[in-house]
CSV table of C-alpha atoms in Angstrom, one decimal:
chain,number,residue,atom,x,y,z
A,1,UNK,CA,86.0,-17.6,8.6
A,2,UNK,CA,85.7,-20.5,10.6
A,3,UNK,CA,83.1,-23.2,10.2
A,4,UNK,CA,81.1,-22.1,13.4
A,5,UNK,CA,81.1,-18.7,12.3
A,6,UNK,CA,79.8,-19.9,8.6
A,7,UNK,CA,77.3,-22.1,10.5
A,8,UNK,CA,75.9,-19.3,12.6
A,9,UNK,CA,75.8,-17.1,9.6
A,10,UNK,CA,73.6,-19.5,7.9
A,11,UNK,CA,71.7,-20.4,10.8
A,12,UNK,CA,70.8,-16.6,11.1
A,13,UNK,CA,69.9,-16.2,7.5
A,14,UNK,CA,67.5,-19.4,7.7
A,15,UNK,CA,66.1,-18.0,10.8
A,16,UNK,CA,65.7,-14.5,9.3
A,17,UNK,CA,64.0,-15.9,6.3
A,18,UNK,CA,61.8,-18.0,8.5
A,19,UNK,CA,60.6,-14.8,10.7
A,20,UNK,CA,60.2,-12.9,7.3
A,21,UNK,CA,57.8,-15.9,6.0
A,22,UNK,CA,56.0,-16.2,9.5
A,23,UNK,CA,55.7,-12.3,9.5
A,24,UNK,CA,54.2,-12.2,5.7
A,25,UNK,CA,51.9,-15.2,6.7
A,26,UNK,CA,50.6,-13.1,9.8
A,27,UNK,CA,50.2,-10.2,7.7
A,28,UNK,CA,48.2,-12.3,5.1
A,29,UNK,CA,45.9,-13.8,7.8
A,30,UNK,CA,45.4,-10.5,9.5
A,31,UNK,CA,44.0,-8.9,6.1
A,32,UNK,CA,42.1,-12.0,5.5
A,33,UNK,CA,40.4,-11.7,8.8
A,34,UNK,CA,40.1,-7.9,8.3
A,35,UNK,CA,38.1,-8.5,5.1
A,36,UNK,CA,35.9,-11.2,7.0
A,37,UNK,CA,35.6,-8.7,9.7
A,38,UNK,CA,34.4,-5.9,7.3
A,39,UNK,CA,31.8,-8.5,5.7
A,40,UNK,CA,30.4,-9.3,9.2
A,41,UNK,CA,30.1,-5.5,10.0
A,42,UNK,CA,28.4,-5.0,6.4
A,43,UNK,CA,26.0,-7.7,7.2
A,44,UNK,CA,25.2,-6.4,10.6
A,45,UNK,CA,24.7,-2.9,9.2
A,46,UNK,CA,22.2,-4.5,6.7
A,47,UNK,CA,20.6,-6.3,9.3
A,48,UNK,CA,20.2,-3.4,11.5
A,49,UNK,CA,18.9,-1.3,8.6
A,50,UNK,CA,16.3,-4.0,8.0
A,51,UNK,CA,15.4,-3.9,11.8
A,52,UNK,CA,14.9,-0.4,11.9
A,53,UNK,CA,12.8,-0.5,8.8
A,54,UNK,CA,10.7,-3.0,10.1
A,55,UNK,CA,10.2,-1.3,13.4
A,56,UNK,CA,9.5,2.0,11.7
A,57,UNK,CA,6.8,0.4,9.7
A,58,UNK,CA,5.5,-1.5,12.6
A,59,UNK,CA,5.2,1.9,14.6
A,60,UNK,CA,3.7,3.6,11.4
A,61,UNK,CA,1.1,0.8,11.2
A,62,UNK,CA,0.0,1.4,14.9
A,63,UNK,CA,0.1,5.1,14.7
A,64,UNK,CA,-2.2,5.2,11.3
A,65,UNK,CA,-4.7,2.6,12.1
A,66,UNK,CA,-7.4,5.3,12.4
A,67,UNK,CA,-6.6,6.7,9.2
A,68,UNK,CA,-6.3,3.2,7.4
A,69,UNK,CA,-9.8,2.3,8.6
A,70,UNK,CA,-11.1,5.6,7.4
A,71,UNK,CA,-9.6,4.8,4.0
A,72,UNK,CA,-10.8,1.4,4.1
A,73,UNK,CA,-14.3,2.6,4.7
A,74,UNK,CA,-14.4,4.4,1.3
A,75,UNK,CA,-14.4,1.0,-0.4
A,76,UNK,CA,-17.0,-1.7,-0.6
A,77,UNK,CA,-15.1,-4.8,1.0
A,78,UNK,CA,-17.1,-7.2,-1.1
A,79,UNK,CA,-20.1,-7.7,-3.4
A,80,UNK,CA,-22.1,-8.2,-0.2
A,81,UNK,CA,-21.2,-4.9,1.2
A,82,UNK,CA,-23.2,-3.4,-1.8
A,83,UNK,CA,-26.5,-3.9,0.4
A,84,UNK,CA,-25.0,-1.7,2.9
A,85,UNK,CA,-24.4,0.9,0.4
A,86,UNK,CA,-27.9,0.6,-1.2
A,87,UNK,CA,-29.4,0.8,2.3
A,88,UNK,CA,-27.5,4.0,3.2
A,89,UNK,CA,-28.5,5.6,-0.2
A,90,UNK,CA,-32.0,4.4,0.2
A,91,UNK,CA,-32.2,5.8,3.7
A,92,UNK,CA,-30.8,9.2,2.4
A,93,UNK,CA,-33.4,9.8,-0.4
A,94,UNK,CA,-36.5,10.3,2.0
A,95,UNK,CA,-34.3,12.8,4.1
A,96,UNK,CA,-33.8,14.9,1.1
A,97,UNK,CA,-37.3,14.6,-0.2
A,98,UNK,CA,-37.1,12.3,-3.3
A,99,UNK,CA,-38.8,9.1,-4.1
A,100,UNK,CA,-35.8,6.5,-5.2
A,101,UNK,CA,-36.0,3.3,-7.1
A,102,UNK,CA,-32.9,0.9,-7.5
A,103,UNK,CA,-33.3,-0.1,-11.2
A,104,UNK,CA,-29.9,-2.1,-11.7
A,105,UNK,CA,-27.1,-3.5,-9.6
A,106,UNK,CA,-24.2,-5.4,-11.3
A,107,UNK,CA,-20.7,-6.4,-10.8
A,108,UNK,CA,-18.1,-5.2,-13.2
A,109,UNK,CA,-14.7,-6.5,-13.5
A,110,UNK,CA,-12.1,-4.3,-15.4
A,111,UNK,CA,-9.2,-5.6,-17.6
A,112,UNK,CA,-6.7,-4.8,-14.6
A,113,UNK,CA,-8.9,-7.0,-12.4
A,114,UNK,CA,-10.5,-4.0,-10.3
A,115,UNK,CA,-14.0,-4.5,-9.2
A,116,UNK,CA,-16.8,-2.1,-9.3
A,117,UNK,CA,-20.5,-2.5,-8.2
A,118,UNK,CA,-22.6,-0.6,-10.9
A,119,UNK,CA,-25.9,0.7,-9.6
A,120,UNK,CA,-28.4,2.5,-11.4
A,121,UNK,CA,-30.9,4.7,-9.6
A,122,UNK,CA,-34.0,6.5,-10.6
A,123,UNK,CA,-35.5,9.1,-8.5
A,124,UNK,CA,-38.1,12.1,-8.5
A,125,UNK,CA,-39.1,15.0,-6.5
A,126,UNK,CA,-38.8,18.7,-6.7
A,127,UNK,CA,-36.1,20.3,-8.8
A,128,UNK,CA,-34.1,21.4,-5.7
A,129,UNK,CA,-34.4,17.9,-4.1
A,130,UNK,CA,-33.2,16.2,-7.2
A,131,UNK,CA,-30.1,18.4,-7.7
A,132,UNK,CA,-29.5,18.0,-3.9
A,133,UNK,CA,-29.7,14.2,-4.1
A,134,UNK,CA,-27.4,14.2,-7.3
A,135,UNK,CA,-24.9,16.2,-5.4
A,136,UNK,CA,-25.1,13.8,-2.4
A,137,UNK,CA,-24.4,11.0,-4.7
A,138,UNK,CA,-21.5,12.7,-6.0
A,139,UNK,CA,-20.1,13.2,-2.5
A,140,UNK,CA,-20.7,9.9,-1.0
A,141,UNK,CA,-17.6,8.8,1.2
A,142,UNK,CA,-16.8,5.9,-1.2
A,143,UNK,CA,-14.2,5.5,-4.2
A,144,UNK,CA,-16.9,5.9,-6.9
A,145,UNK,CA,-17.6,7.4,-10.2
A,146,UNK,CA,-20.8,8.7,-11.8
A,147,UNK,CA,-21.3,7.1,-15.3
A,148,UNK,CA,-24.3,9.0,-16.3
A,149,UNK,CA,-27.0,11.5,-15.0
A,150,UNK,CA,-30.1,12.1,-16.9
A,151,UNK,CA,-32.5,14.8,-15.5
A,152,UNK,CA,-36.2,15.4,-17.1
A,153,UNK,CA,-38.8,17.8,-16.0
A,154,UNK,CA,-42.1,15.9,-15.9
A,155,UNK,CA,-43.9,18.6,-14.7
A,156,UNK,CA,-43.4,22.3,-13.5
A,157,UNK,CA,-42.9,21.0,-9.8
A,158,UNK,CA,-41.8,17.4,-10.6
A,159,UNK,CA,-38.3,16.4,-11.7
A,160,UNK,CA,-36.8,12.9,-12.6
A,161,UNK,CA,-33.3,11.7,-12.7
A,162,UNK,CA,-31.8,8.5,-13.8
A,163,UNK,CA,-28.1,8.2,-12.4
A,164,UNK,CA,-25.7,5.2,-13.1
A,165,UNK,CA,-22.7,5.1,-10.7
A,166,UNK,CA,-19.9,2.7,-10.1
A,167,UNK,CA,-18.5,2.1,-6.6
A,168,UNK,CA,-15.1,0.4,-6.1
A,169,UNK,CA,-14.8,-2.9,-4.1
A,170,UNK,CA,-11.4,-4.0,-2.6
A,171,UNK,CA,-10.5,-7.5,-1.5
């Protein structure tokens, strides 16, 4: 073999090794870019999912405004709203035919930090009116609980009841 042939073979081998190295480097770069692309696609998918969730919650908030306002009406908004509650109860008493007296009104804070207004009422009237007013107190549209009910017959036509109830406050 002549020197020029040997030189051409060495040159061809060097070029082939350089080509293989360049091809390997390009494959490495393409795989790295592919991983970056996959990470970007995953981030975009997470962003789209968050955006969809936000839009869904926003739409749901707009669609359920009336229901949320109705639910909010079942709670006293603060201690001052207890005046409205008492006015409502005191306004219902004459309609049913009982004489109502509010005997106590206190604020209770439970261990879990929930607040309740504790109200005690004494009312009298006919047996049917007293029973009807107790049922009315039980079904008031508030988150409430009746703590105690004591009913006594004062005479054949006059009955008296002492009711203690708690109404939930939200803040």
